[in-house]
Coordinates of C-alpha atoms in Angstrom, one line a residue:
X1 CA 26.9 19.9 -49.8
X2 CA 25.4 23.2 -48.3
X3 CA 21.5 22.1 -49.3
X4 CA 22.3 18.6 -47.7
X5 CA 23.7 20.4 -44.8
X6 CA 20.3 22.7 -44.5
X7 CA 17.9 19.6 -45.1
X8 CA 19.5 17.8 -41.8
X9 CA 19.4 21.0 -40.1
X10 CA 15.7 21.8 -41.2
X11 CA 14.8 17.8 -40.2
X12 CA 16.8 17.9 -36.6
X13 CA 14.5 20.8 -35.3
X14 CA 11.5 19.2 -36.4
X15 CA 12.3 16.2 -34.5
X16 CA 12.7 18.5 -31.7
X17 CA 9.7 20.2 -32.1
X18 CA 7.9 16.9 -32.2
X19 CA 9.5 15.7 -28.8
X20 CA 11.2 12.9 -30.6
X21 CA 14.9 11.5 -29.5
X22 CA 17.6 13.2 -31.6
X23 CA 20.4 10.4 -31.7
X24 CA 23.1 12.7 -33.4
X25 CA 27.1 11.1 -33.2
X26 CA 29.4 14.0 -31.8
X27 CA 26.4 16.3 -30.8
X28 CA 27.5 18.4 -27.6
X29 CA 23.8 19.7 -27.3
X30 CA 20.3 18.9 -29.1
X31 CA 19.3 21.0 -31.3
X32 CA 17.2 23.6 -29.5
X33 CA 13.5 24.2 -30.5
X34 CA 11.6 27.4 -30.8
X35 CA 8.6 26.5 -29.4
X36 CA 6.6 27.7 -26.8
X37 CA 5.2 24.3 -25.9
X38 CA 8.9 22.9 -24.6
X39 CA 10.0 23.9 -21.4
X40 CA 14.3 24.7 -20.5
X41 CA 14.3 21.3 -18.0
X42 CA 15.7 18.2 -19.7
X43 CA 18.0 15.5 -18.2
X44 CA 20.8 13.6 -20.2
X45 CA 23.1 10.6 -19.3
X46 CA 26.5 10.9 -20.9
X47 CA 27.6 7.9 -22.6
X48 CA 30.8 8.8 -24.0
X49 CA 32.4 12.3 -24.9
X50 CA 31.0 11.9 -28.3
X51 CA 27.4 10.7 -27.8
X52 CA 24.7 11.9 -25.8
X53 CA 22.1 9.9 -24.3
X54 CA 18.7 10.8 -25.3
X55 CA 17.3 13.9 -24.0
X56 CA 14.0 13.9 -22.6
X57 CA 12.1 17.2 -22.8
X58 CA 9.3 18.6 -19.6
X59 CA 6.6 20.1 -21.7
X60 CA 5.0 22.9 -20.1
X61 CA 1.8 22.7 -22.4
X62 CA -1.4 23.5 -20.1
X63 CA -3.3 20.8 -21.7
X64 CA -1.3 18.9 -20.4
X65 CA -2.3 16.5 -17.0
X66 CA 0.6 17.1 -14.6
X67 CA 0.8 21.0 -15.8
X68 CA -3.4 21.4 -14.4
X69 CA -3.5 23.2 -10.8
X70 CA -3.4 21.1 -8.2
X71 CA -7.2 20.6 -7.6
X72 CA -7.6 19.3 -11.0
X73 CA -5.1 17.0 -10.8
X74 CA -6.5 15.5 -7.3
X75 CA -9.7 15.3 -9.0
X76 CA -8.3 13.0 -11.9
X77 CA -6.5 10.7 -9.3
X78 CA -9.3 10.1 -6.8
X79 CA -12.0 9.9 -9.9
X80 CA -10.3 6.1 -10.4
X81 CA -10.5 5.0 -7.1
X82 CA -14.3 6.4 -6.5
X83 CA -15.1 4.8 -10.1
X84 CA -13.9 1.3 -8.9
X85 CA -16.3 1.7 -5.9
X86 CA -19.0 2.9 -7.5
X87 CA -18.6 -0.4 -9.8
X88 CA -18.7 -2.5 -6.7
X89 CA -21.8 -0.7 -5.6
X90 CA -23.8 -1.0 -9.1
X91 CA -22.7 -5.0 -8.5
X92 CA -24.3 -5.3 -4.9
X93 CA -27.4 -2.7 -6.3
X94 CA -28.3 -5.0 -8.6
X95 CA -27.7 -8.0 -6.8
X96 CA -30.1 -7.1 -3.9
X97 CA -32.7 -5.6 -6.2
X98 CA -32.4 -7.7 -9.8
X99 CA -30.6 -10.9 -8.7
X100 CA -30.9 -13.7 -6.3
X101 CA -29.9 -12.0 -3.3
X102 CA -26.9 -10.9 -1.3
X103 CA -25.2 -14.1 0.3
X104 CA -24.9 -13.6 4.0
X105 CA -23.1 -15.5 6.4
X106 CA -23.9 -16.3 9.6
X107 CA -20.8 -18.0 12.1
X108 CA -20.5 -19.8 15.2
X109 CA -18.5 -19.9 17.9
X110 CA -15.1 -21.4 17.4
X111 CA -13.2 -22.7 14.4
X112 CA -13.9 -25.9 11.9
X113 CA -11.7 -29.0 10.9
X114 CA -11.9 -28.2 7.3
X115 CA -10.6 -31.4 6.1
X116 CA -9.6 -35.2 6.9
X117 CA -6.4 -34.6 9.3
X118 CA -3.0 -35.3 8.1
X119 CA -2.5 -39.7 8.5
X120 CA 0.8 -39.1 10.1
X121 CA 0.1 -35.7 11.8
X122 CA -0.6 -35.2 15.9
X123 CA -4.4 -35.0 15.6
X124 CA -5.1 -38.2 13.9
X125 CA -7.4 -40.4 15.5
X126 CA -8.5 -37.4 18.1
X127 CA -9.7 -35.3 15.5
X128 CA -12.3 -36.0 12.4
X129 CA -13.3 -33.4 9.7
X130 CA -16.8 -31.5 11.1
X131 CA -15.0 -31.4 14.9
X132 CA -15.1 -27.2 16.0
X133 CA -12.7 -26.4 18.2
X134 CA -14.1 -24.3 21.1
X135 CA -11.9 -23.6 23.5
X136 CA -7.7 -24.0 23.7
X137 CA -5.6 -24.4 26.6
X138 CA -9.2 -23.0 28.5
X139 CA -9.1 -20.2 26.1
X140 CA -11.9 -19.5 24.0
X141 CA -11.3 -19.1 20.5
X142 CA -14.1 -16.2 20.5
X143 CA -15.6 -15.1 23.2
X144 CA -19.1 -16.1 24.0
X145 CA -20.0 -12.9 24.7
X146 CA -19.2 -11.6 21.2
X147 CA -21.3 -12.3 17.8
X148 CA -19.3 -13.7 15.3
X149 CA -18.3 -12.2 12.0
X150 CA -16.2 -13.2 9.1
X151 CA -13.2 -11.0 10.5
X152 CA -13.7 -12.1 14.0
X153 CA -13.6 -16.1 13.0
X154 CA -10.6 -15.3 10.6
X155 CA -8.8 -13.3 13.5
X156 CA -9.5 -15.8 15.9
X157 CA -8.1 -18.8 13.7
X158 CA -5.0 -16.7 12.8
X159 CA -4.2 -16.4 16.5
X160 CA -4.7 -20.1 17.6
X161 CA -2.4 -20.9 14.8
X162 CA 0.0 -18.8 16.5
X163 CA -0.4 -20.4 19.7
X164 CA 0.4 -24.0 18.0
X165 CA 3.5 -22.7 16.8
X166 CA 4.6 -20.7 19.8
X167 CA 3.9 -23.5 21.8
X168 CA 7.3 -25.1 22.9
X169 CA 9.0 -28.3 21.5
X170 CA 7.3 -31.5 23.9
X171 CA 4.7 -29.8 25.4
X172 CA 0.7 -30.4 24.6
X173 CA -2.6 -28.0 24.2
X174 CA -5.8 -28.8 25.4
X175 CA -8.7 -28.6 23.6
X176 CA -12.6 -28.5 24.1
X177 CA -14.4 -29.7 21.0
X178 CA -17.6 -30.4 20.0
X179 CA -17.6 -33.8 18.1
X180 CA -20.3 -34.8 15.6
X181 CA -22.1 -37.9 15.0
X182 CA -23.2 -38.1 11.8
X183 CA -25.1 -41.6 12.0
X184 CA -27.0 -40.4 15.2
X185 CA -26.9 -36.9 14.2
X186 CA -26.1 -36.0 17.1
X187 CA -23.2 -34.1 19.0
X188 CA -20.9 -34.6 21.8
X189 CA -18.6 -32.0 24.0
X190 CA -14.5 -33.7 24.6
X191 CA -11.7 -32.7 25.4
X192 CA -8.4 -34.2 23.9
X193 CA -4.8 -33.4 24.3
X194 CA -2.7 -32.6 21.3
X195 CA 1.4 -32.2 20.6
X196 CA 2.0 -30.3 18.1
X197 CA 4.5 -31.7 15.9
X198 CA 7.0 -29.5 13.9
X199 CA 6.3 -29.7 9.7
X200 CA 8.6 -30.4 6.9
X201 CA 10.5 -27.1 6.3
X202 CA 10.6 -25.2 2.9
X203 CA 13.6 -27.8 1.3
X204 CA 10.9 -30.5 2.1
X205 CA 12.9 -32.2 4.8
X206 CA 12.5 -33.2 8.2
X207 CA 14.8 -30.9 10.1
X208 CA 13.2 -29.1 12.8
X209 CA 12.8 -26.1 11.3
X210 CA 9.4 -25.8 10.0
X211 CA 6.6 -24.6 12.0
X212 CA 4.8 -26.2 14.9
X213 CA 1.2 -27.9 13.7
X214 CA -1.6 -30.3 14.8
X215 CA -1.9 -30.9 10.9
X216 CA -5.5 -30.0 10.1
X217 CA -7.2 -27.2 8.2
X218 CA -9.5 -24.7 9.7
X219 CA -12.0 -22.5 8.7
X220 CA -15.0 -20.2 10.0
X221 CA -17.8 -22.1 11.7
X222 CA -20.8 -21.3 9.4
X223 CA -24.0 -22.0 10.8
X224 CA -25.5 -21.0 7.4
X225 CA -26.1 -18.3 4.2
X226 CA -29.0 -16.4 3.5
X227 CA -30.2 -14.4 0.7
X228 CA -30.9 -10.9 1.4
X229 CA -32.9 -8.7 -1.2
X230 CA -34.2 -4.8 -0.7
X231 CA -37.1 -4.4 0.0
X232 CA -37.5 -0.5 -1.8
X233 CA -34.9 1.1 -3.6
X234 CA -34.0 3.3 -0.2
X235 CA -32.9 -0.2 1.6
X236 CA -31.4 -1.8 -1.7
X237 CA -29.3 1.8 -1.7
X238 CA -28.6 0.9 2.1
X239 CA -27.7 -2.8 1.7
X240 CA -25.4 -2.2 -1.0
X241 CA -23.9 0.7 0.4
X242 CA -23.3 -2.0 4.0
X243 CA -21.9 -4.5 1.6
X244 CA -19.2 -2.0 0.2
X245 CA -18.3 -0.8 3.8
X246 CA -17.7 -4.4 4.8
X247 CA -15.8 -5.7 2.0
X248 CA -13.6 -2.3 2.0
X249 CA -12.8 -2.1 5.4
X250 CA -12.0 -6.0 5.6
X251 CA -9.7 -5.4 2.6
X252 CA -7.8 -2.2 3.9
X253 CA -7.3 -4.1 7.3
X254 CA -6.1 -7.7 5.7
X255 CA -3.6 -5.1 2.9
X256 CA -2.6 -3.2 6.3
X257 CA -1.6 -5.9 8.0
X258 CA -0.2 -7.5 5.5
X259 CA 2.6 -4.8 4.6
X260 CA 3.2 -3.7 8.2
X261 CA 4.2 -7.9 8.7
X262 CA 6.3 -7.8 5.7
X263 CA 7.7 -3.8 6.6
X264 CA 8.4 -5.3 10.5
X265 CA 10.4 -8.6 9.1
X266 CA 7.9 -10.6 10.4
X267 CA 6.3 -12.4 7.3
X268 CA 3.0 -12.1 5.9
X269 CA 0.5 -12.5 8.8
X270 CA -0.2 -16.7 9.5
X271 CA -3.1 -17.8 7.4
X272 CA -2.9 -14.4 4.9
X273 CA -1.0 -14.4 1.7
X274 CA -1.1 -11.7 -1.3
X275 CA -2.2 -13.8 -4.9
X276 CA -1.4 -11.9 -8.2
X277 CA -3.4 -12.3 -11.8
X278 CA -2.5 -15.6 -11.9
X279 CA -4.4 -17.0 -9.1
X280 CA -7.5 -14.1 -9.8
X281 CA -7.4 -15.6 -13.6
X282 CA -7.5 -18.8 -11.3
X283 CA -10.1 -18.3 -8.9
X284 CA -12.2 -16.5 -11.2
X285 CA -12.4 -19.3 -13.9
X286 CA -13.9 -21.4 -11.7
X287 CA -16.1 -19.5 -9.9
X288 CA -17.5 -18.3 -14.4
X289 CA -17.5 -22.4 -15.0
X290 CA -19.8 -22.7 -11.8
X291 CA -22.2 -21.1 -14.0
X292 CA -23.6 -19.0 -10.8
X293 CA -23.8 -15.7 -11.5
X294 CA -24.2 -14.3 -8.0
X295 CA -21.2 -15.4 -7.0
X296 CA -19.5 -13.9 -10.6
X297 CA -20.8 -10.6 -9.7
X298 CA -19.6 -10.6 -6.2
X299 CA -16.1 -11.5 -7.0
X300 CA -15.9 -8.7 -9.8
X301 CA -17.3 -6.1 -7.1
X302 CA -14.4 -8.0 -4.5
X303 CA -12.3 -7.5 -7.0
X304 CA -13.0 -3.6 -7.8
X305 CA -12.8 -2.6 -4.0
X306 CA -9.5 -4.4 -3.8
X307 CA -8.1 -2.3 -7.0
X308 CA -9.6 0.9 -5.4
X309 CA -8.1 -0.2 -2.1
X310 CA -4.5 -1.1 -3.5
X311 CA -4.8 2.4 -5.9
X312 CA -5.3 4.5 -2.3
X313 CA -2.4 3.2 -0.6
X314 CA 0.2 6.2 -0.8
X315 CA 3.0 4.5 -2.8
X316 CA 4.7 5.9 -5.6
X317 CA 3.7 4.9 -8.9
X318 CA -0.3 4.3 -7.5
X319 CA -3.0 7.2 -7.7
X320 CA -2.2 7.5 -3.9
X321 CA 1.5 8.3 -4.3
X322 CA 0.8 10.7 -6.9
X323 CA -2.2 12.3 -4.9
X324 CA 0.7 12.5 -1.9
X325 CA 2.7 14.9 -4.9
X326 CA 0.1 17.0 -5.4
X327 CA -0.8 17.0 -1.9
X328 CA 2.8 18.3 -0.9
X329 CA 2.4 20.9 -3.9
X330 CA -1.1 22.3 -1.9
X331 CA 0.5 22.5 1.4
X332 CA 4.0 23.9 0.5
X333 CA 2.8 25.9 -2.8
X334 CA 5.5 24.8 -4.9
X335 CA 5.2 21.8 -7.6
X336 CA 7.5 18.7 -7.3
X337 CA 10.2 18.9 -9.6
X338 CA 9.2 16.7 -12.2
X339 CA 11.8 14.6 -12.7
X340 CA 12.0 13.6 -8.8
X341 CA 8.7 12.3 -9.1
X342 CA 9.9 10.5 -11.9
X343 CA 13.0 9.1 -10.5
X344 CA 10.8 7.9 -7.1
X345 CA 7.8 6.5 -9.2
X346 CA 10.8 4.5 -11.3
X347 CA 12.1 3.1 -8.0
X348 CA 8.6 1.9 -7.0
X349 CA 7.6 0.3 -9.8
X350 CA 10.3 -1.5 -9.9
X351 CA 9.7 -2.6 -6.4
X352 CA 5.8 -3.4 -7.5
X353 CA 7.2 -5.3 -10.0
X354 CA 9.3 -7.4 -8.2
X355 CA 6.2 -7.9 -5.4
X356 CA 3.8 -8.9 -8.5
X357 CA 6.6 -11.6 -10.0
X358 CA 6.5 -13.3 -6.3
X359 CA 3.1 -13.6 -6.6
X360 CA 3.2 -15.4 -9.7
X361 CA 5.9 -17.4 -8.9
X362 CA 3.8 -18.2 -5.3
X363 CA 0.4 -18.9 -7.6
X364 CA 2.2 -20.9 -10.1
X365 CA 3.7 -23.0 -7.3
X366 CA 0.3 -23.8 -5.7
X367 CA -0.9 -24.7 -8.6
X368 CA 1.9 -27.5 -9.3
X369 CA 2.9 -28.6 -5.7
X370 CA -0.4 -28.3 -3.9

């Protein structure tokens, strides 16, 4: 009837007033709205010659976020990433001035047989858990002339591992460690001779195609931790402000490295790898059942640099991608058609997606087949 006929009329542009998908059989075009809030772009998929996908409607409302000048906008997107590291900086504040202390490191020279080498691996019976390796084919690990630091010892482990697995099939490295004695307590300088011995590859056979190892673990050489606390609120503002640079720039550099491996087809960089919320739900349990609280509060300020680190990097679909739009929009003068952005933040969260389902898949698997 005609007042049927009117009431669906009167209902379809009140859907479309409202924004809301209009799923009409045999419709050539939406119904059209007389609003000023609704903008003329709108994309549509064709399905069949009868139905219409739905259309999606660009509001040009200046409430709205993405239709604010460009300066608010850039404000907005860098207010997330200065939030997270003014988080991290309340945690060290309070740390230095309230808590027990900043934990600081201090290293030594060369790098640390973490655990008991591998029964059946090249460096058993030359090598015992405590030994630090000093020096490699008359190489030293870190140069004597340098002070250590945390990147430093990680950097310099990362490239003796690279050395034991560029080291051709059959031939030997030479090492100067310094040997404990535990019941003397006392230490000794050797040198041994090691052949590094290729490991099982990923299908867990023996077929030559896994890397080349000496089958230990190594870590940093840490002579020992200290607890540092301000002294007035100018040097707590200082020390907490040193803490953020460190564990920022340390952050950027490992997240830099990491992708340019990965870009260049060369892998993740040796001893790096990238864990997702599996392993931080992981970690982070038991660092909260070890009931210390200085270590909680450092790894939630680790973990707010590395969200303000990850949110700068300029990829679609992070605050950094989107403050490259609006950077392009200062420069050039002209706003990023809206539906491109869309279209390229799509395509990259779909790749984030597929990056954060490796991790899991990686953090599950070292859970179960460590």
């Amino acid at each position: 009837s005609s007042s049927n006929q009117e009431t669906e009329e009167q209902t379809d542009k009140s859907v479309s007033k409202k924004g809301i998908f209009s799923f009409l059989p045999g419709a050539a075009q939406p119904p059209k709205s007389n609003s000023k809030s609704s903008s003329s772009s709108s994309s549509s998929i064709s399905l069949d010659s009868g139905i219409k996908d739905p259309v999606i409607e660009y509001y040009d409302d200046e409430n709205l976020l993405q239709n604010r000048p460009w300066g608010e906008r850039a404000i907005v997107l860098v207010g997330g990433v200065v939030f997270n590291i003014l988080l991290a900086f309340a945690c060290y504040f309070g740390e230095v001035t309230l808590g027990q202390g900043l934990p600081h490191a201090s290293y030594g020279q060369g790098a640390v047989i973490a655990g008991v080498p591998r029964a059946d691996g090249p460096s058993a019976g030359l090598l015992q858990r405590g030994d630090v390796i000093l020096t490699a084919n008359g190489q030293e690990l870190i140069s004597s002339l340098t002070q250590p630091t945390a990147m430093i010892s990680q950097s310099a482990i990362a490239n003796f591992i690279s050395q034991i697995r560029d080291t051709p099939p059959g031939e030997t490295i030479q090492l100067t460690i310094i040997h404990p004695n535990y019941s003397s307590k006392t230490t000794s300088l050797k040198t041994i001779t090691v052949q590094p011995e290729r490991l099982f590859d990923e299908t867990g056979t023996n077929t030559n195609r896994g890397p080349q190892s000496i089958g230990v673990v190594l870590s940093p050489n840490i002579k020992g931790i200290e607890r540092i606390k301000a002294t007035s609120p100018q040097d707590a503002v200082q020390k907490a402000g040193m803490a953020v640079y460190e564990v920022t720039s340390q952050t950027a550099s490992s997240l830099v490295g990491f992708f340019a491996s990965l870009l260049s087809g060369r892998g993740p960089p040796v001893g790096q790898g990238m864990s997702g919320p599996i392993g931080l739900i992981q970690t982070g349990s038991k660092i909260a059942s070890s009931s210390d609280w200085s270590a909680l509060v450092a790894f939630a300020a680790a973990i707010s640099i590395n969200l303000a680190v990850i949110n700068s990097l300029p990829l679609p679909a992070l605050d950094g991608g989107q403050l490259v739009f609006v950077l392009a929009e200062a420069v050039s003068g002209r706003k990023v058609d809206q539906q491109l952005q869309e279209n390229i933040n799509g395509v990259a969260l779909l790749g984030l997606l597929m990056l954060s389902l490796s991790t899991a898949v990686g953090d599950i698997g070292s859970i179960f087949f460590r």
